XYZ file of C-alpha atoms in Angstrom:
689
model
C -0.893 -111.183 -5.291
C -2.504 -111.771 -8.654
C -4.538 -114.721 -7.199
C -5.202 -113.052 -4.107
C -9.016 -114.181 -4.926
C -9.755 -118.014 -5.393
C -6.085 -119.054 -6.611
C -5.066 -121.089 -3.437
C -8.596 -123.404 -3.609
C -7.928 -127.142 -3.244
C -4.631 -127.065 -5.087
C -2.846 -130.355 -5.588
C 0.350 -130.575 -4.319
C 2.864 -128.477 -6.346
C 4.895 -131.948 -7.552
C 1.876 -132.772 -9.308
C 1.413 -129.481 -11.556
C 3.967 -130.924 -14.272
C 2.542 -134.210 -14.566
C -0.786 -132.806 -14.568
C -0.304 -130.078 -17.422
C 2.536 -131.468 -19.486
C 1.681 -132.055 -23.135
C 4.600 -134.187 -23.761
C 5.878 -135.910 -20.157
C 9.545 -136.381 -20.151
C 11.485 -137.543 -17.181
C 14.443 -134.886 -18.426
C 12.244 -131.915 -18.945
C 10.373 -133.053 -15.634
C 13.657 -132.922 -13.866
C 14.440 -129.472 -15.106
C 11.019 -128.212 -13.648
C 11.771 -129.782 -10.571
C 15.093 -128.180 -10.324
C 13.610 -124.531 -11.112
C 11.174 -125.298 -8.086
C 13.879 -126.729 -5.776
C 16.134 -123.008 -6.364
C 13.026 -121.175 -6.239
C 12.577 -122.454 -3.000
C 15.936 -121.504 -1.711
C 15.745 -118.173 -3.469
C 12.817 -116.881 -2.139
C 13.757 -118.193 1.310
C 11.039 -117.474 4.229
C 8.831 -115.867 2.503
C 7.535 -118.502 0.557
C 3.651 -119.563 0.301
C 1.689 -121.802 -1.548
C 0.020 -119.583 -3.812
C 3.365 -118.252 -4.921
C 4.419 -121.383 -5.865
C 1.390 -122.187 -7.852
C 1.791 -118.663 -9.759
C 5.099 -119.697 -10.073
C 4.514 -123.221 -11.404
C 1.356 -122.217 -13.986
C 3.591 -119.188 -15.510
C 6.560 -121.785 -16.032
C 4.750 -124.480 -17.730
C 2.568 -121.909 -19.387
C 4.841 -119.079 -20.144
C 2.304 -116.510 -22.160
C 2.024 -112.729 -22.308
C -1.694 -113.172 -21.078
C -0.384 -114.507 -17.587
C 1.863 -111.316 -17.102
C 1.297 -109.636 -14.256
C -1.073 -106.274 -14.381
C 1.407 -103.353 -15.052
C -0.919 -101.048 -12.616
C 0.032 -103.369 -10.018
C 3.487 -101.748 -9.884
C 3.680 -98.875 -7.429
C 3.752 -95.521 -9.273
C 2.187 -96.870 -12.347
C -1.137 -95.301 -12.918
C 0.507 -91.763 -11.342
C 2.994 -91.927 -14.358
C 0.454 -93.018 -16.685
C -1.149 -89.573 -15.508
C 1.834 -87.434 -15.877
C 2.432 -88.310 -19.218
C -1.344 -88.193 -20.621
C -1.424 -84.513 -19.024
C 2.004 -83.591 -21.175
C 0.301 -85.072 -24.357
C -2.552 -83.143 -23.600
C -0.559 -79.915 -23.290
C -0.482 -79.270 -27.432
C -1.010 -75.896 -26.844
C 2.072 -75.303 -24.826
C 4.800 -74.747 -27.663
C 7.732 -74.939 -24.797
C 6.543 -78.523 -23.907
C 9.501 -80.834 -23.819
C 9.919 -84.535 -22.383
C 13.467 -85.548 -21.071
C 14.410 -88.469 -20.916
C 17.522 -89.822 -18.994
C 18.717 -93.429 -19.453
C 22.021 -94.869 -17.310
C 24.599 -95.920 -19.509
C 24.307 -100.129 -19.257
C 22.421 -101.992 -21.635
C 19.503 -102.427 -19.169
C 19.280 -97.756 -19.218
C 20.187 -97.712 -22.969
C 17.201 -99.939 -24.060
C 14.840 -98.308 -21.651
C 15.797 -95.357 -23.027
C 15.572 -96.212 -26.527
C 12.082 -98.267 -26.180
C 10.435 -95.379 -24.767
C 11.963 -93.149 -27.228
C 10.656 -94.731 -30.127
C 7.336 -95.209 -28.720
C 7.010 -91.500 -28.283
C 8.184 -90.880 -31.331
C 6.410 -93.564 -33.474
C 3.048 -94.059 -31.401
C 2.710 -90.444 -30.038
C 4.251 -88.653 -32.627
C 6.136 -86.246 -30.788
C 8.890 -84.006 -32.457
C 12.624 -83.849 -32.689
C 11.714 -80.285 -30.512
C 9.476 -81.919 -27.571
C 11.391 -85.328 -27.097
C 15.231 -85.092 -25.852
C 16.869 -88.264 -24.969
C 19.993 -88.411 -22.726
C 22.477 -91.094 -21.440
C 25.534 -90.576 -19.446
C 28.812 -88.832 -20.946
C 32.365 -90.249 -20.189
C 32.942 -88.482 -17.264
C 29.767 -88.939 -15.526
C 29.036 -90.961 -12.637
C 25.918 -93.232 -11.754
C 22.634 -91.562 -11.286
C 21.595 -88.073 -11.443
C 24.946 -86.182 -10.068
C 25.074 -82.646 -9.844
C 26.384 -82.476 -13.339
C 23.629 -84.891 -14.755
C 21.593 -82.388 -13.104
C 22.693 -79.536 -14.681
C 22.720 -81.325 -18.349
C 18.638 -82.048 -17.711
C 18.295 -78.359 -16.544
C 19.612 -77.185 -19.964
C 17.199 -78.416 -21.404
C 14.153 -77.198 -20.101
C 11.861 -79.741 -19.337
C 8.207 -79.591 -18.433
C 8.202 -83.403 -18.222
C 11.685 -85.677 -16.909
C 11.499 -89.683 -17.008
C 14.606 -90.933 -15.077
C 15.350 -95.029 -16.712
C 17.670 -97.263 -14.396
C 18.791 -94.065 -12.057
C 17.068 -91.556 -9.745
C 15.706 -93.745 -6.598
C 18.299 -92.558 -4.301
C 18.942 -88.652 -5.779
C 16.177 -86.782 -4.132
C 18.277 -83.716 -3.441
C 19.487 -83.559 -6.980
C 16.188 -84.072 -8.692
C 14.462 -81.182 -6.220
C 17.009 -79.143 -7.846
C 16.089 -79.841 -10.784
C 12.521 -79.510 -10.068
C 13.039 -75.781 -8.478
C 14.997 -74.856 -11.572
C 12.530 -75.698 -14.256
C 9.368 -76.245 -12.448
C 9.040 -79.697 -14.400
C 6.877 -82.669 -13.404
C 9.407 -86.258 -12.888
C 8.332 -89.810 -13.767
C 11.310 -91.976 -11.759
C 11.336 -95.809 -13.759
C 14.037 -97.618 -12.271
C 14.752 -101.228 -10.459
C 17.498 -100.375 -8.009
C 17.484 -100.433 -4.380
C 15.470 -97.760 -2.897
C 16.577 -95.795 0.483
C 15.484 -97.474 3.712
C 13.449 -94.835 5.250
C 10.527 -93.515 2.815
C 11.256 -89.803 4.292
C 14.307 -90.488 1.841
C 12.572 -91.520 -1.433
C 12.441 -88.613 -4.025
C 10.038 -85.904 -4.202
C 8.980 -86.557 -7.667
C 5.200 -86.841 -9.243
C 5.559 -90.746 -9.925
C 8.146 -92.992 -8.542
C 7.942 -96.700 -10.062
C 10.429 -98.902 -8.370
C 9.523 -102.689 -8.312
C 11.088 -103.019 -5.082
C 8.242 -100.925 -3.750
C 6.286 -104.278 -3.702
C 6.556 -106.614 -0.782
C 8.050 -110.085 -0.902
C 7.951 -112.418 -2.297
C 6.130 -110.956 -5.654
C 8.313 -111.782 -8.741
C 7.404 -108.403 -10.078
C 10.075 -107.132 -7.840
C 13.160 -108.713 -10.131
C 11.840 -106.595 -13.289
C 14.696 -104.818 -14.650
C 14.122 -101.149 -15.911
C 13.819 -102.287 -19.543
C 10.831 -104.467 -18.232
C 9.260 -101.841 -16.679
C 9.494 -99.616 -19.629
C 7.590 -101.954 -21.465
C 4.586 -102.284 -18.855
C 4.800 -98.472 -18.559
C 4.095 -98.494 -22.647
C 1.049 -101.309 -22.095
C -0.224 -99.195 -19.334
C -0.256 -95.769 -21.221
C -1.682 -97.853 -24.411
C -4.534 -99.590 -21.950
C -5.219 -96.451 -20.319
C -7.467 -95.406 -23.684
C -9.472 -98.468 -23.557
C -12.960 -97.849 -21.807
C -11.794 -100.302 -19.464
C -9.087 -97.535 -17.905
C -10.186 -97.290 -14.385
C -14.124 -98.492 -14.528
C -14.687 -101.136 -12.004
C -15.658 -104.570 -13.054
C -17.669 -106.817 -10.841
C -16.215 -110.431 -10.433
C -18.027 -113.189 -9.035
C -16.766 -116.712 -7.641
C -18.888 -118.674 -5.925
C -19.722 -117.053 -2.466
C -17.050 -114.231 -3.400
C -17.847 -110.974 -4.822
C -14.805 -108.580 -6.012
C -13.864 -105.872 -8.036
C -11.110 -105.474 -10.340
C -9.754 -102.399 -11.740
C -7.015 -102.153 -14.650
C -6.071 -105.426 -13.970
C -6.174 -105.627 -9.830
C -8.385 -106.122 -6.924
C -9.503 -102.991 -5.474
C -10.308 -103.726 -1.783
C -12.001 -100.131 -1.771
C -14.612 -100.241 -4.219
C -18.456 -100.773 -4.056
C -19.450 -103.932 -5.985
C -23.172 -103.084 -6.497
C -21.673 -100.007 -8.120
C -19.838 -101.697 -11.084
C -21.753 -101.320 -14.375
C -20.483 -104.553 -15.786
C -20.155 -108.182 -13.750
C -18.728 -111.706 -14.749
C -19.365 -114.970 -13.015
C -17.484 -118.283 -12.793
C -20.958 -119.510 -11.422
C -22.118 -122.562 -14.025
C -25.518 -120.539 -13.930
C -24.413 -117.509 -14.122
C -26.703 -114.944 -13.780
C -24.295 -112.118 -15.489
C -21.672 -112.769 -17.969
C -20.387 -116.064 -17.865
C -16.931 -115.480 -17.752
C -15.898 -119.230 -18.764
C -17.964 -119.084 -21.404
C -16.153 -116.037 -22.858
C -13.380 -117.941 -21.480
C -13.995 -120.985 -23.912
C -14.687 -118.620 -27.033
C -11.518 -116.687 -26.946
C -9.933 -120.253 -26.334
C -10.935 -121.369 -30.059
C -9.056 -118.293 -31.814
C -5.961 -118.105 -29.621
C -3.646 -121.315 -29.069
C -1.954 -119.802 -25.930
C -5.597 -119.357 -24.229
C -6.527 -122.789 -25.311
C -3.801 -124.287 -23.464
C -4.692 -121.909 -20.085
C -8.872 -122.879 -20.708
C -7.583 -126.710 -21.185
C -5.667 -126.767 -18.191
C -8.425 -124.900 -15.927
C -10.702 -127.534 -16.988
C -8.378 -130.210 -15.873
C -7.667 -128.443 -12.399
C -9.972 -125.796 -11.510
C -7.631 -124.346 -9.169
C -5.082 -123.673 -12.296
C -5.804 -120.200 -12.410
C -7.513 -117.562 -10.210
C -10.415 -115.941 -11.240
C -8.336 -112.927 -11.480
C -5.704 -114.554 -13.970
C -8.734 -115.845 -16.048
C -10.696 -112.605 -16.159
C -7.068 -110.746 -17.000
C -5.587 -113.539 -19.657
C -9.379 -112.951 -21.299
C -8.845 -109.271 -21.648
C -5.543 -109.337 -22.417
C -6.329 -111.949 -25.505
C -8.767 -109.136 -26.880
C -6.843 -106.129 -26.830
C -4.936 -107.178 -30.404
C -4.095 -103.818 -31.659
C -1.884 -103.430 -28.128
C -0.071 -106.557 -28.488
C 0.348 -105.576 -32.208
C 2.690 -101.620 -31.228
C 3.967 -103.404 -28.496
C 5.957 -106.553 -30.059
C 8.280 -104.465 -31.518
C 9.401 -103.160 -28.367
C 9.436 -106.348 -26.265
C 12.961 -107.686 -27.939
C 14.597 -104.373 -26.200
C 13.127 -105.429 -22.923
C 14.481 -108.894 -23.323
C 18.440 -107.431 -24.178
C 17.504 -105.559 -20.793
C 16.386 -108.704 -18.514
C 19.283 -110.458 -20.216
C 22.196 -108.517 -19.447
C 21.085 -107.576 -15.945
C 20.779 -110.946 -15.264
C 17.788 -111.016 -14.105
C 16.355 -113.944 -12.962
C 14.510 -116.048 -15.344
C 11.291 -116.656 -14.331
C 7.668 -115.505 -14.308
C 7.235 -112.163 -15.982
C 10.999 -111.939 -16.723
C 11.020 -115.214 -18.576
C 7.765 -114.692 -20.576
C 9.470 -111.343 -21.895
C 12.086 -112.662 -23.015
C 10.568 -115.696 -24.677
C 8.029 -113.201 -26.342
C 11.101 -111.437 -27.327
C 12.849 -113.882 -28.835
C 9.586 -115.180 -30.652
C 9.007 -111.576 -31.847
C 12.600 -111.782 -33.466
C 12.291 -115.112 -35.109
C 8.771 -114.153 -36.527
C 8.494 -110.459 -37.251
C 12.631 -109.896 -37.994
C 11.935 -107.422 -40.496
C 9.555 -105.371 -38.426
C 12.059 -104.810 -35.814
C 13.378 -101.239 -34.993
C 15.202 -100.437 -37.594
C 18.710 -100.152 -35.552
C 18.282 -103.358 -33.537
C 17.218 -104.853 -36.933
C 21.008 -103.974 -38.391
C 22.760 -105.029 -35.169
C 21.343 -108.461 -35.439
C 22.533 -108.792 -38.796
C 25.929 -107.163 -38.318
C 26.125 -109.980 -35.242
C 24.807 -112.785 -38.007
C 21.912 -113.243 -35.695
C 19.513 -112.878 -38.782
C 17.103 -115.445 -37.819
C 16.148 -117.956 -34.698
C 17.862 -116.134 -31.896
C 18.218 -117.810 -28.516
C 18.712 -116.181 -25.164
C 22.174 -116.956 -24.895
C 22.835 -115.047 -28.373
C 21.520 -112.105 -26.540
C 23.521 -112.908 -23.835
C 27.124 -113.870 -25.592
C 26.787 -111.122 -28.399
C 23.764 -108.642 -28.533
C 24.451 -107.276 -24.875
C 28.037 -106.974 -24.655
C 27.488 -105.270 -28.160
C 25.358 -102.496 -26.896
C 27.201 -102.722 -23.073
C 30.264 -102.096 -24.395
C 29.898 -98.291 -26.124
C 28.609 -97.205 -22.429
C 31.509 -99.059 -20.759
C 33.824 -97.135 -23.164
C 32.443 -93.934 -22.303
C 30.220 -93.396 -25.292
C 26.695 -94.623 -24.549
C 25.162 -92.215 -26.750
C 26.322 -94.306 -29.498
C 24.528 -97.353 -28.463
C 21.217 -94.809 -27.740
C 21.855 -93.811 -31.173
C 22.059 -97.142 -32.872
C 18.866 -98.649 -31.178
C 16.645 -95.311 -32.077
C 18.176 -94.904 -35.854
C 15.260 -95.120 -38.229
C 17.414 -94.574 -41.502
C 18.413 -98.052 -42.778
C 21.833 -96.733 -44.055
C 22.631 -94.706 -40.807
C 21.786 -97.856 -38.686
C 24.458 -99.978 -40.500
C 26.872 -97.584 -40.148
C 26.078 -97.553 -36.229
C 25.751 -101.361 -35.549
C 29.110 -101.575 -36.999
C 30.689 -99.164 -35.000
C 29.059 -100.978 -31.765
C 30.880 -104.123 -33.061
C 33.769 -102.050 -33.395
C 33.927 -100.767 -29.552
C 33.088 -104.086 -28.557
C 36.415 -105.381 -29.927
C 38.233 -102.389 -27.830
C 36.044 -102.970 -25.100
C 37.675 -106.935 -25.002
C 41.062 -105.767 -25.492
C 40.629 -103.459 -22.555
C 39.294 -106.250 -20.599
C 42.387 -108.592 -21.277
C 44.724 -105.691 -20.397
C 43.004 -104.866 -17.125
C 42.970 -108.870 -15.853
C 46.526 -109.017 -16.798
C 46.938 -106.951 -13.910
C 45.144 -109.043 -11.678
C 47.525 -110.370 -9.537
C 48.971 -106.942 -8.646
C 45.808 -105.351 -7.935
C 44.286 -108.148 -5.729
C 44.326 -107.366 -2.047
C 45.713 -110.132 -0.383
C 43.011 -110.664 2.074
C 40.875 -111.779 -0.463
C 41.900 -115.746 -0.770
C 40.685 -116.047 2.606
C 37.935 -113.811 2.745
C 34.068 -114.509 1.434
C 35.097 -111.105 -0.786
C 37.859 -110.586 -3.597
C 38.824 -106.929 -3.737
C 41.308 -105.312 -6.476
C 42.481 -101.900 -6.969
C 44.548 -100.686 -9.710
C 44.796 -97.397 -11.468
C 45.584 -98.950 -15.054
C 42.401 -100.677 -14.751
C 39.804 -99.097 -17.106
C 37.735 -97.206 -15.685
C 34.436 -97.891 -17.611
C 34.970 -101.595 -17.129
C 35.102 -102.223 -13.378
C 31.633 -103.710 -13.328
C 32.974 -106.518 -16.082
C 35.928 -106.860 -14.140
C 34.513 -107.570 -11.440
C 32.135 -109.935 -12.683
C 35.265 -111.803 -14.280
C 36.945 -111.831 -10.958
C 33.738 -113.201 -9.081
C 34.301 -115.881 -11.424
C 37.362 -116.921 -11.015
C 37.282 -116.982 -7.498
C 33.782 -117.954 -6.686
C 32.791 -115.420 -4.530
C 31.576 -112.015 -4.939
C 34.146 -109.172 -6.254
C 34.811 -105.762 -5.583
C 36.707 -103.586 -8.391
C 38.101 -100.122 -7.719
C 39.448 -97.656 -10.781
C 40.543 -94.100 -10.508
C 37.816 -91.156 -11.581
C 39.274 -87.666 -11.282
C 39.732 -86.664 -7.625
C 38.146 -89.985 -6.552
C 37.944 -93.637 -7.528
C 34.725 -95.783 -9.077
C 33.906 -99.031 -7.912
C 31.703 -102.049 -8.676
C 30.812 -105.233 -7.079
C 28.735 -108.306 -8.512
C 28.192 -111.266 -6.706
C 28.585 -114.667 -7.444
C 25.788 -116.207 -6.492
C 22.894 -114.574 -5.177
C 24.665 -113.087 -2.095
C 23.257 -109.010 -1.256
C 26.630 -107.041 -2.598
C 24.153 -103.988 -2.649
C 23.866 -104.394 1.387
C 27.817 -105.059 1.657
C 27.949 -101.725 0.070
C 25.369 -99.982 2.456
C 27.317 -101.259 5.486
C 30.310 -99.088 4.541
C 28.607 -95.904 2.962
C 29.778 -94.074 5.806
C 33.181 -93.598 3.399
C 31.337 -92.965 0.036
C 30.349 -90.360 -2.063
C 27.558 -91.936 -3.884
C 26.115 -95.425 -4.006
C 23.873 -97.196 -5.511
C 22.379 -100.723 -7.025
C 20.379 -104.097 -6.659
C 20.833 -107.374 -4.960
C 23.494 -108.598 -7.298
C 25.224 -105.694 -8.554
C 26.183 -102.360 -7.311
C 28.356 -99.242 -7.960
C 29.582 -96.618 -6.298
C 32.552 -93.525 -5.501
C 35.077 -92.987 -2.945
C 37.609 -90.346 -1.866
C 40.999 -91.298 -2.207
C 41.768 -90.738 1.335
C 38.601 -93.216 2.416
C 40.099 -96.032 0.201
C 42.144 -97.815 2.979
C 38.948 -97.346 5.860
C 36.141 -98.154 3.401
C 38.004 -101.625 2.218
C 38.803 -102.442 6.103
C 34.964 -101.881 6.608
C 34.323 -103.935 3.759
C 35.951 -107.006 4.650
C 35.090 -106.510 8.139
C 31.095 -106.541 7.039
C 31.595 -109.338 4.593
C 32.158 -111.642 7.229
C 29.041 -111.416 8.404
C 26.800 -110.600 5.403
C 28.246 -112.734 2.606
C 26.748 -116.324 2.768
C 29.767 -118.537 2.757
C 29.512 -121.350 -0.410
C 29.538 -124.393 1.273
C 29.410 -128.108 0.175
C 29.744 -128.964 -2.964
C 29.962 -125.384 -4.378
C 32.862 -124.864 -2.364
C 34.938 -127.032 -3.803
C 33.802 -127.075 -7.573
C 32.385 -123.137 -7.699
C 29.196 -123.882 -8.542
C 26.455 -121.429 -8.518
C 23.084 -123.362 -8.361
C 20.926 -120.248 -9.381
C 23.395 -119.762 -12.814
C 25.075 -123.089 -13.335
C 22.636 -126.747 -13.969
C 24.350 -129.161 -11.739
C 24.480 -132.142 -11.505
C 24.607 -132.256 -15.107
C 21.529 -135.001 -16.650
C 23.400 -138.184 -17.995
C 22.554 -139.935 -20.900
C 23.717 -142.574 -23.251
C 25.026 -141.536 -27.041
C 22.346 -143.733 -28.432
C 19.680 -141.552 -26.808
C 21.016 -138.387 -28.367
C 17.896 -137.729 -30.921
C 16.369 -134.682 -32.133
C 13.018 -135.421 -29.985
C 15.576 -135.273 -26.691
C 16.918 -131.981 -28.008
C 13.289 -130.710 -28.081
C 12.650 -131.808 -24.695
C 15.475 -130.446 -23.078
C 14.801 -127.029 -24.013
C 10.731 -127.150 -23.786
C 11.537 -125.020 -20.555
C 13.845 -122.291 -22.443
C 14.574 -119.734 -22.043
C 17.277 -120.420 -19.701
C 19.039 -117.997 -17.449
C 19.644 -117.138 -13.753
C 17.558 -118.821 -11.402
C 16.460 -121.218 -14.483
C 19.749 -122.497 -15.907
C 20.476 -123.967 -19.235
C 20.353 -127.806 -18.719
C 23.648 -129.513 -18.837
C 24.003 -133.432 -19.917
C 27.285 -135.953 -19.625
C 26.768 -138.070 -22.496
C 27.965 -141.398 -21.535
C 29.198 -144.757 -23.612
C 30.186 -142.287 -26.855
C 32.530 -144.680 -28.423
C 35.134 -143.110 -30.429
C 34.799 -139.252 -31.118
C 35.398 -137.754 -34.248
C 37.470 -134.761 -33.676
C 38.199 -131.891 -36.417
C 39.461 -128.068 -36.348
C 36.912 -125.359 -36.301
C 37.609 -122.117 -37.435
C 40.411 -120.144 -38.883
C 42.851 -120.179 -36.152
C 41.876 -123.719 -34.795
C 41.002 -122.286 -31.458
C 37.323 -124.351 -31.617
C 36.543 -128.141 -32.723
C 33.764 -129.966 -33.976
C 33.511 -133.174 -32.699
C 31.338 -136.259 -34.337
C 30.242 -139.319 -31.943
C 30.768 -142.366 -33.440
C 28.540 -144.631 -31.582
C 24.984 -145.403 -32.583
C 22.971 -141.867 -32.304
C 21.785 -139.384 -34.411
C 24.442 -138.479 -36.488
C 22.986 -134.994 -37.126
C 23.893 -134.450 -33.702
C 27.671 -132.812 -33.431
C 29.166 -131.543 -30.756
C 31.131 -127.896 -30.953
C 33.882 -127.153 -28.286
C 34.835 -123.483 -28.014
C 38.242 -122.194 -26.896
C 39.182 -125.888 -26.143
C 42.711 -124.973 -25.354
C 44.302 -128.040 -27.330
C 42.173 -130.660 -25.057
C 40.080 -131.675 -27.679
C 43.279 -133.315 -29.859
C 43.489 -135.887 -27.189
C 40.103 -136.813 -26.801
C 39.616 -138.508 -29.947
C 42.184 -141.177 -28.617
C 40.274 -142.219 -25.808
C 37.679 -144.583 -26.061
C 33.989 -143.685 -24.302
C 35.046 -140.264 -22.743
C 32.132 -138.670 -20.994
C 31.393 -135.684 -23.087
C 29.061 -132.751 -20.865
C 28.034 -130.031 -22.614
C 24.602 -127.725 -22.949
C 22.519 -129.196 -25.500
C 21.493 -126.400 -28.390
C 19.177 -125.759 -31.041
C 20.290 -122.905 -34.078
C 19.787 -121.814 -37.178
C 22.340 -121.591 -39.601
C 21.571 -120.802 -43.491
C 18.109 -121.653 -43.524
C 19.217 -125.344 -41.840
C 18.112 -126.017 -38.054
C 21.171 -127.210 -36.627
C 20.913 -129.285 -33.227
C 24.359 -129.595 -31.289
C 26.153 -130.005 -27.737
C 27.444 -127.322 -27.097
C 30.687 -129.105 -25.235
C 32.013 -127.962 -21.808
C 33.899 -130.573 -20.222
C 35.391 -134.141 -21.352
C 36.648 -136.825 -19.367
């Protein structure tokens, strides 16, 4: 772990971190923090330890890019950087060709777009040297034989697979045999149980190779792709591969590329840094102090260390100082970070540690440098009327579905071309096409859900899993349908749809259930499968469907943790839903409170958006909102900040009866947004009683 040297020294109790470091203590913000720590304990389980909690607490309270884990801590990263640099060095080879293959979903497409843009814009690869592929409508997940044939036809000298490849040993060996290419896998899906079954490639980057409870295990592929780009940029610095000595008290250790090198000889280091008060070598704390004068985020970290020396480990201090000095690297990376943020939100990755930092930085980049974003992303945001401050909810409800829709509807190439387009007019056209295909996806989703009653296996009502099979389900949106069913039944869900001579399936978790293990338990009936803990895909022959479903139901009784207590009655997912709500009176509904409630954004899985229950509201005023009247605007008449309004989307007529009530309890999510250049403070209403 990052803090293996010095991070756990005489640290205060975890519960004291918030009070110690919060600039503006607030009981509501502190409650949000403590609930996060509680979820984290449940999420990490038996692998939890004090040092891990310290790392999490510091990154929660100081979510800065300067605390990101070194990309070289991810297995396979150093080898991957070497392979790309070797490819770039072959300038005389006129036949050299980099082929990128990304999956069809938003994580795969943003990963492919990120690497493609970096190779074009920064590495200056030409159209003849760079080819990017995504699945066609008929392609199943992963590097199938048909996909392998497409890749072979492109004659790669270097192949990079994104969001797939971890379980495709045979197909990747076939590609290597046919082309002689070198191969890099960048993926976050589950890896084979035995190393003997790992793909035989030149660089295998998968965070699942890290030990528990390392938080980088929860990177999505787009996040790894960004860290890969960062590692490539770092490899051109003078510090690359340089052993640097670090002294802390009686301890001496060697840092190389941001990680501790246990095998290195301290005496062979040309440079030494010390955290001792009277350092004979470079005084790291003095350098830290100097850096803090010019960098606000570094200043907060430095002040935290002054308050308590155990706040950061020596390695974290060294890496933060080095990170702050790489200004050019941050400038190059900045336009690509929003793509990583989209991938993280789209794949429902836990919003903590590095993931939360990357989403926060991606949203900040959109706000600060909107016109400097990649042309395709810029056009899409404008088309979605998000040309201003964007929240993680905007990504989740608007941007991610638009990108995902293309792959689900069999046209992932459209999403890729939209995100990599550099011509303003073409980018605008592609963004429009994406929004149109998303409308088609919505219609297909509703049509499929209308078939649910006849599609649902009757065992689903009593079992800890819901299973639905129907020949008229849309093939491309099985995962989306599974997610909707999971929400409806408050349990994991599986959907199977026809796909030629077999059926394609998707399974989605409701809470934090390991649905990949469920599929693995029935793998003897499958043609192929892959995925991660909360989502998996597979294909099964028609004649094996009955046996497969029987096996899945039997395995579900053992593998899927039953929802109990409050969650059983209300369908509450503690990792995604903030419960119980924070109780406030309407007289406290003021803008500073909204700022405090949103202090720990971005929110998402494991760090859900806070919900407040507003009490003593007096009578409320209700007005129709939108052309169809499906939404409502709610104003509070009790003493409160009149600048804060409620917005109730899709209230299904319930808003009409609320105006007649005295002191209704109004629950919802506090939000801050921008509209027409004006900051809006509002409550997104979820329930009134």
